[in-house]
Amino acid sequence: MAGVIPEYELGVYVAYNRSPTEKDRGSCIFLHIWKDPKTPTAGCTAMSQADLIKILAVLDPAKNPYLVQIPEPEIRKFAKKWNLPLMKQ
């Protein structure tokens, strides 16, 4: 990723569909800087550089973190039941 385009200057590799890989389930998911808020990615999760820096500051690979992406209304609906962290605005 590094040095390919500016959006890849910082990133996080998400170990999705590996060991063993399953055909037609995709691979190579990254968290990286977005080009802008309206430009889609090809399957990655893109965000502002400031937000990615915040994630990198608390991400601890030794704790075996998981990436869970849920629409905000669902987070609010299930936050208590699933013991999810509260979202800050």
mmCIF file with all atom_site columns, N, CA and C in Angstrom, residues 17-56:
data_model
loop_
_atom_site.group_PDB
_atom_site.id
_atom_site.type_symbol
_atom_site.label_atom_id
_atom_site.label_alt_id
_atom_site.label_comp_id
_atom_site.label_asym_id
_atom_site.label_entity_id
_atom_site.label_seq_id
_atom_site.pdbx_PDB_ins_code
_atom_site.Cartn_x
_atom_site.Cartn_y
_atom_site.Cartn_z
_atom_site.occupancy
_atom_site.B_iso_or_equiv
_atom_site.pdbx_formal_charge
_atom_site.auth_seq_id
_atom_site.auth_comp_id
_atom_site.auth_asym_id
_atom_site.auth_atom_id
_atom_site.pdbx_PDB_model_num
ATOM 1   N N  . ASN A 1 17 ? -10.894 -13.096 5.438  1.00 0.00 ? 17 ASN A N  1
ATOM 2   C CA . ASN A 1 17 ? -10.868 -14.221 4.498  1.00 0.00 ? 17 ASN A CA 1
ATOM 3   C C  . ASN A 1 17 ? -9.446  -14.721 4.257  1.00 0.00 ? 17 ASN A C  1
ATOM 4   N N  . ARG A 1 18 ? -8.795  -15.074 5.323  1.00 0.00 ? 18 ARG A N  1
ATOM 5   C CA . ARG A 1 18 ? -7.452  -15.641 5.180  1.00 0.00 ? 18 ARG A CA 1
ATOM 6   C C  . ARG A 1 18 ? -7.338  -16.861 6.075  1.00 0.00 ? 18 ARG A C  1
ATOM 7   N N  . SER A 1 19 ? -6.621  -17.795 5.622  1.00 0.00 ? 19 SER A N  1
ATOM 8   C CA . SER A 1 19 ? -6.223  -18.980 6.376  1.00 0.00 ? 19 SER A CA 1
ATOM 9   C C  . SER A 1 19 ? -7.375  -19.745 7.017  1.00 0.00 ? 19 SER A C  1
ATOM 10  N N  . PRO A 1 20 ? -8.151  -20.485 6.308  1.00 0.00 ? 20 PRO A N  1
ATOM 11  C CA . PRO A 1 20 ? -8.081  -20.690 4.858  1.00 0.00 ? 20 PRO A CA 1
ATOM 12  C C  . PRO A 1 20 ? -8.948  -19.655 4.137  1.00 0.00 ? 20 PRO A C  1
ATOM 13  N N  . THR A 1 21 ? -8.559  -19.306 2.949  1.00 0.00 ? 21 THR A N  1
ATOM 14  C CA . THR A 1 21 ? -9.365  -18.393 2.148  1.00 0.00 ? 21 THR A CA 1
ATOM 15  C C  . THR A 1 21 ? -10.517 -19.146 1.505  1.00 0.00 ? 21 THR A C  1
ATOM 16  N N  . GLU A 1 22 ? -11.619 -18.431 1.328  1.00 0.00 ? 22 GLU A N  1
ATOM 17  C CA . GLU A 1 22 ? -12.784 -19.006 0.677  1.00 0.00 ? 22 GLU A CA 1
ATOM 18  C C  . GLU A 1 22 ? -13.014 -18.274 -0.636 1.00 0.00 ? 22 GLU A C  1
ATOM 19  N N  . LYS A 1 23 ? -13.084 -19.014 -1.701 1.00 0.00 ? 23 LYS A N  1
ATOM 20  C CA . LYS A 1 23 ? -13.247 -18.451 -3.042 1.00 0.00 ? 23 LYS A CA 1
ATOM 21  C C  . LYS A 1 23 ? -14.494 -17.562 -3.113 1.00 0.00 ? 23 LYS A C  1
ATOM 22  N N  . ASP A 1 24 ? -14.360 -16.461 -3.833 1.00 0.00 ? 24 ASP A N  1
ATOM 23  C CA . ASP A 1 24 ? -15.440 -15.509 -4.093 1.00 0.00 ? 24 ASP A CA 1
ATOM 24  C C  . ASP A 1 24 ? -15.933 -14.772 -2.848 1.00 0.00 ? 24 ASP A C  1
ATOM 25  N N  . ARG A 1 25 ? -15.117 -14.717 -1.792 1.00 0.00 ? 25 ARG A N  1
ATOM 26  C CA . ARG A 1 25 ? -15.502 -13.981 -0.584 1.00 0.00 ? 25 ARG A CA 1
ATOM 27  C C  . ARG A 1 25 ? -14.701 -12.708 -0.411 1.00 0.00 ? 25 ARG A C  1
ATOM 28  N N  . GLY A 1 26 ? -13.853 -12.391 -1.374 1.00 0.00 ? 26 GLY A N  1
ATOM 29  C CA . GLY A 1 26 ? -13.075 -11.167 -1.312 1.00 0.00 ? 26 GLY A CA 1
ATOM 30  C C  . GLY A 1 26 ? -11.860 -11.301 -0.417 1.00 0.00 ? 26 GLY A C  1
ATOM 31  N N  . SER A 1 27 ? -11.049 -10.264 -0.422 1.00 0.00 ? 27 SER A N  1
ATOM 32  C CA . SER A 1 27 ? -9.846  -10.243 0.407  1.00 0.00 ? 27 SER A CA 1
ATOM 33  C C  . SER A 1 27 ? -9.279  -8.836  0.418  1.00 0.00 ? 27 SER A C  1
ATOM 34  N N  . CYS A 1 28 ? -8.171  -8.666  1.105  1.00 0.00 ? 28 CYS A N  1
ATOM 35  C CA . CYS A 1 28 ? -7.429  -7.409  1.121  1.00 0.00 ? 28 CYS A CA 1
ATOM 36  C C  . CYS A 1 28 ? -8.281  -6.209  1.516  1.00 0.00 ? 28 CYS A C  1
ATOM 37  N N  . ILE A 1 29 ? -8.870  -6.273  2.676  1.00 0.00 ? 29 ILE A N  1
ATOM 38  C CA . ILE A 1 29 ? -9.594  -5.118  3.198  1.00 0.00 ? 29 ILE A CA 1
ATOM 39  C C  . ILE A 1 29 ? -8.612  -4.267  3.992  1.00 0.00 ? 29 ILE A C  1
ATOM 40  N N  . PHE A 1 30 ? -8.661  -2.967  3.763  1.00 0.00 ? 30 PHE A N  1
ATOM 41  C CA . PHE A 1 30 ? -7.810  -2.029  4.482  1.00 0.00 ? 30 PHE A CA 1
ATOM 42  C C  . PHE A 1 30 ? -8.650  -0.891  5.042  1.00 0.00 ? 30 PHE A C  1
ATOM 43  N N  . LEU A 1 31 ? -8.207  -0.320  6.128  1.00 0.00 ? 31 LEU A N  1
ATOM 44  C CA . LEU A 1 31 ? -8.691  0.976   6.574  1.00 0.00 ? 31 LEU A CA 1
ATOM 45  C C  . LEU A 1 31 ? -7.664  1.958   6.040  1.00 0.00 ? 31 LEU A C  1
ATOM 46  N N  . HIS A 1 32 ? -8.110  2.972   5.329  1.00 0.00 ? 32 HIS A N  1
ATOM 47  C CA . HIS A 1 32 ? -7.150  3.946   4.793  1.00 0.00 ? 32 HIS A CA 1
ATOM 48  C C  . HIS A 1 32 ? -7.789  5.317   4.670  1.00 0.00 ? 32 HIS A C  1
ATOM 49  N N  . ILE A 1 33 ? -6.985  6.299   4.324  1.00 0.00 ? 33 ILE A N  1
ATOM 50  C CA . ILE A 1 33 ? -7.442  7.680   4.159  1.00 0.00 ? 33 ILE A CA 1
ATOM 51  C C  . ILE A 1 33 ? -8.307  7.774   2.910  1.00 0.00 ? 33 ILE A C  1
ATOM 52  N N  . TRP A 1 34 ? -9.388  8.538   3.020  1.00 0.00 ? 34 TRP A N  1
ATOM 53  C CA . TRP A 1 34 ? -10.238 8.691   1.838  1.00 0.00 ? 34 TRP A CA 1
ATOM 54  C C  . TRP A 1 34 ? -9.730  9.788   0.915  1.00 0.00 ? 34 TRP A C  1
ATOM 55  N N  . LYS A 1 35 ? -10.120 9.658   -0.339 1.00 0.00 ? 35 LYS A N  1
ATOM 56  C CA . LYS A 1 35 ? -9.821  10.721  -1.305 1.00 0.00 ? 35 LYS A CA 1
ATOM 57  C C  . LYS A 1 35 ? -10.678 11.932  -0.949 1.00 0.00 ? 35 LYS A C  1
ATOM 58  N N  . ASP A 1 36 ? -11.941 11.686  -0.681 1.00 0.00 ? 36 ASP A N  1
ATOM 59  C CA . ASP A 1 36 ? -12.896 12.675  -0.195 1.00 0.00 ? 36 ASP A CA 1
ATOM 60  C C  . ASP A 1 36 ? -14.116 11.900  0.309  1.00 0.00 ? 36 ASP A C  1
ATOM 61  N N  . PRO A 1 37 ? -15.013 12.555  1.044  1.00 0.00 ? 37 PRO A N  1
ATOM 62  C CA . PRO A 1 37 ? -16.144 11.835  1.649  1.00 0.00 ? 37 PRO A CA 1
ATOM 63  C C  . PRO A 1 37 ? -17.111 11.168  0.663  1.00 0.00 ? 37 PRO A C  1
ATOM 64  N N  . LYS A 1 38 ? -17.097 11.555  -0.595 1.00 0.00 ? 38 LYS A N  1
ATOM 65  C CA . LYS A 1 38 ? -18.061 11.011  -1.557 1.00 0.00 ? 38 LYS A CA 1
ATOM 66  C C  . LYS A 1 38 ? -17.484 9.977   -2.510 1.00 0.00 ? 38 LYS A C  1
ATOM 67  N N  . THR A 1 39 ? -16.172 9.764   -2.464 1.00 0.00 ? 39 THR A N  1
ATOM 68  C CA . THR A 1 39 ? -15.548 8.814   -3.384 1.00 0.00 ? 39 THR A CA 1
ATOM 69  C C  . THR A 1 39 ? -15.553 7.417   -2.775 1.00 0.00 ? 39 THR A C  1
ATOM 70  N N  . PRO A 1 40 ? -16.180 6.441   -3.450 1.00 0.00 ? 40 PRO A N  1
ATOM 71  C CA . PRO A 1 40 ? -16.229 5.084   -2.896 1.00 0.00 ? 40 PRO A CA 1
ATOM 72  C C  . PRO A 1 40 ? -14.881 4.376   -3.007 1.00 0.00 ? 40 PRO A C  1
ATOM 73  N N  . THR A 1 41 ? -14.769 3.269   -2.300 1.00 0.00 ? 41 THR A N  1
ATOM 74  C CA . THR A 1 41 ? -13.585 2.421   -2.388 1.00 0.00 ? 41 THR A CA 1
ATOM 75  C C  . THR A 1 41 ? -13.995 1.124   -3.087 1.00 0.00 ? 41 THR A C  1
ATOM 76  N N  . ALA A 1 42 ? -13.046 0.248   -3.296 1.00 0.00 ? 42 ALA A N  1
ATOM 77  C CA . ALA A 1 42 ? -13.329 -1.048  -3.917 1.00 0.00 ? 42 ALA A CA 1
ATOM 78  C C  . ALA A 1 42 ? -13.459 -2.132  -2.842 1.00 0.00 ? 42 ALA A C  1
ATOM 79  N N  . GLY A 1 43 ? -13.993 -1.761  -1.677 1.00 0.00 ? 43 GLY A N  1
ATOM 80  C CA . GLY A 1 43 ? -14.200 -2.734  -0.617 1.00 0.00 ? 43 GLY A CA 1
ATOM 81  C C  . GLY A 1 43 ? -13.499 -2.398  0.676  1.00 0.00 ? 43 GLY A C  1
ATOM 82  N N  . CYS A 1 44 ? -12.692 -1.372  0.662  1.00 0.00 ? 44 CYS A N  1
ATOM 83  C CA . CYS A 1 44 ? -11.994 -0.953  1.883  1.00 0.00 ? 44 CYS A CA 1
ATOM 84  C C  . CYS A 1 44 ? -12.901 -0.021  2.686  1.00 0.00 ? 44 CYS A C  1
ATOM 85  N N  . THR A 1 45 ? -12.414 0.396   3.822  1.00 0.00 ? 45 THR A N  1
ATOM 86  C CA . THR A 1 45 ? -13.093 1.406   4.628  1.00 0.00 ? 45 THR A CA 1
ATOM 87  C C  . THR A 1 45 ? -12.202 2.627   4.647  1.00 0.00 ? 45 THR A C  1
ATOM 88  N N  . ALA A 1 46 ? -12.692 3.726   4.130  1.00 0.00 ? 46 ALA A N  1
ATOM 89  C CA . ALA A 1 46 ? -11.909 4.951   4.037  1.00 0.00 ? 46 ALA A CA 1
ATOM 90  C C  . ALA A 1 46 ? -12.485 6.009   4.963  1.00 0.00 ? 46 ALA A C  1
ATOM 91  N N  . MET A 1 47 ? -11.607 6.861   5.458  1.00 0.00 ? 47 MET A N  1
ATOM 92  C CA . MET A 1 47 ? -12.014 7.898   6.406  1.00 0.00 ? 47 MET A CA 1
ATOM 93  C C  . MET A 1 47 ? -11.013 9.043   6.357  1.00 0.00 ? 47 MET A C  1
ATOM 94  N N  . SER A 1 48 ? -11.293 10.094  7.105  1.00 0.00 ? 48 SER A N  1
ATOM 95  C CA . SER A 1 48 ? -10.358 11.217  7.155  1.00 0.00 ? 48 SER A CA 1
ATOM 96  C C  . SER A 1 48 ? -9.053  10.775  7.791  1.00 0.00 ? 48 SER A C  1
ATOM 97  N N  . GLN A 1 49 ? -7.990  11.466  7.454  1.00 0.00 ? 49 GLN A N  1
ATOM 98  C CA . GLN A 1 49 ? -6.695  11.155  8.051  1.00 0.00 ? 49 GLN A CA 1
ATOM 99  C C  . GLN A 1 49 ? -6.756  11.307  9.563  1.00 0.00 ? 49 GLN A C  1
ATOM 100 N N  . ALA A 1 50 ? -7.454  12.338  10.049 1.00 0.00 ? 50 ALA A N  1
ATOM 101 C CA . ALA A 1 50 ? -7.560  12.562  11.492 1.00 0.00 ? 50 ALA A CA 1
ATOM 102 C C  . ALA A 1 50 ? -8.239  11.384  12.188 1.00 0.00 ? 50 ALA A C  1
ATOM 103 N N  . ASP A 1 51 ? -9.312  10.850  11.585 1.00 0.00 ? 51 ASP A N  1
ATOM 104 C CA . ASP A 1 51 ? -10.002 9.704   12.187 1.00 0.00 ? 51 ASP A CA 1
ATOM 105 C C  . ASP A 1 51 ? -9.126  8.447   12.163 1.00 0.00 ? 51 ASP A C  1
ATOM 106 N N  . LEU A 1 52 ? -8.408  8.245   11.082 1.00 0.00 ? 52 LEU A N  1
ATOM 107 C CA . LEU A 1 52 ? -7.537  7.076   11.006 1.00 0.00 ? 52 LEU A CA 1
ATOM 108 C C  . LEU A 1 52 ? -6.413  7.167   12.042 1.00 0.00 ? 52 LEU A C  1
ATOM 109 N N  . ILE A 1 53 ? -5.892  8.349   12.258 1.00 0.00 ? 53 ILE A N  1
ATOM 110 C CA . ILE A 1 53 ? -4.850  8.538   13.274 1.00 0.00 ? 53 ILE A CA 1
ATOM 111 C C  . ILE A 1 53 ? -5.403  8.201   14.664 1.00 0.00 ? 53 ILE A C  1
ATOM 112 N N  . LYS A 1 54 ? -6.653  8.574   14.943 1.00 0.00 ? 54 LYS A N  1
ATOM 113 C CA . LYS A 1 54 ? -7.275  8.238   16.227 1.00 0.00 ? 54 LYS A CA 1
ATOM 114 C C  . LYS A 1 54 ? -7.371  6.722   16.404 1.00 0.00 ? 54 LYS A C  1
ATOM 115 N N  . ILE A 1 55 ? -7.753  6.030   15.345 1.00 0.00 ? 55 ILE A N  1
ATOM 116 C CA . ILE A 1 55 ? -7.857  4.569   15.409 1.00 0.00 ? 55 ILE A CA 1
ATOM 117 C C  . ILE A 1 55 ? -6.483  3.953   15.635 1.00 0.00 ? 55 ILE A C  1
ATOM 118 N N  . LEU A 1 56 ? -5.493  4.411   14.895 1.00 0.00 ? 56 LEU A N  1
ATOM 119 C CA . LEU A 1 56 ? -4.144  3.872   15.038 1.00 0.00 ? 56 LEU A CA 1
ATOM 120 C C  . LEU A 1 56 ? -3.590  4.084   16.449 1.00 0.00 ? 56 LEU A C  1
#
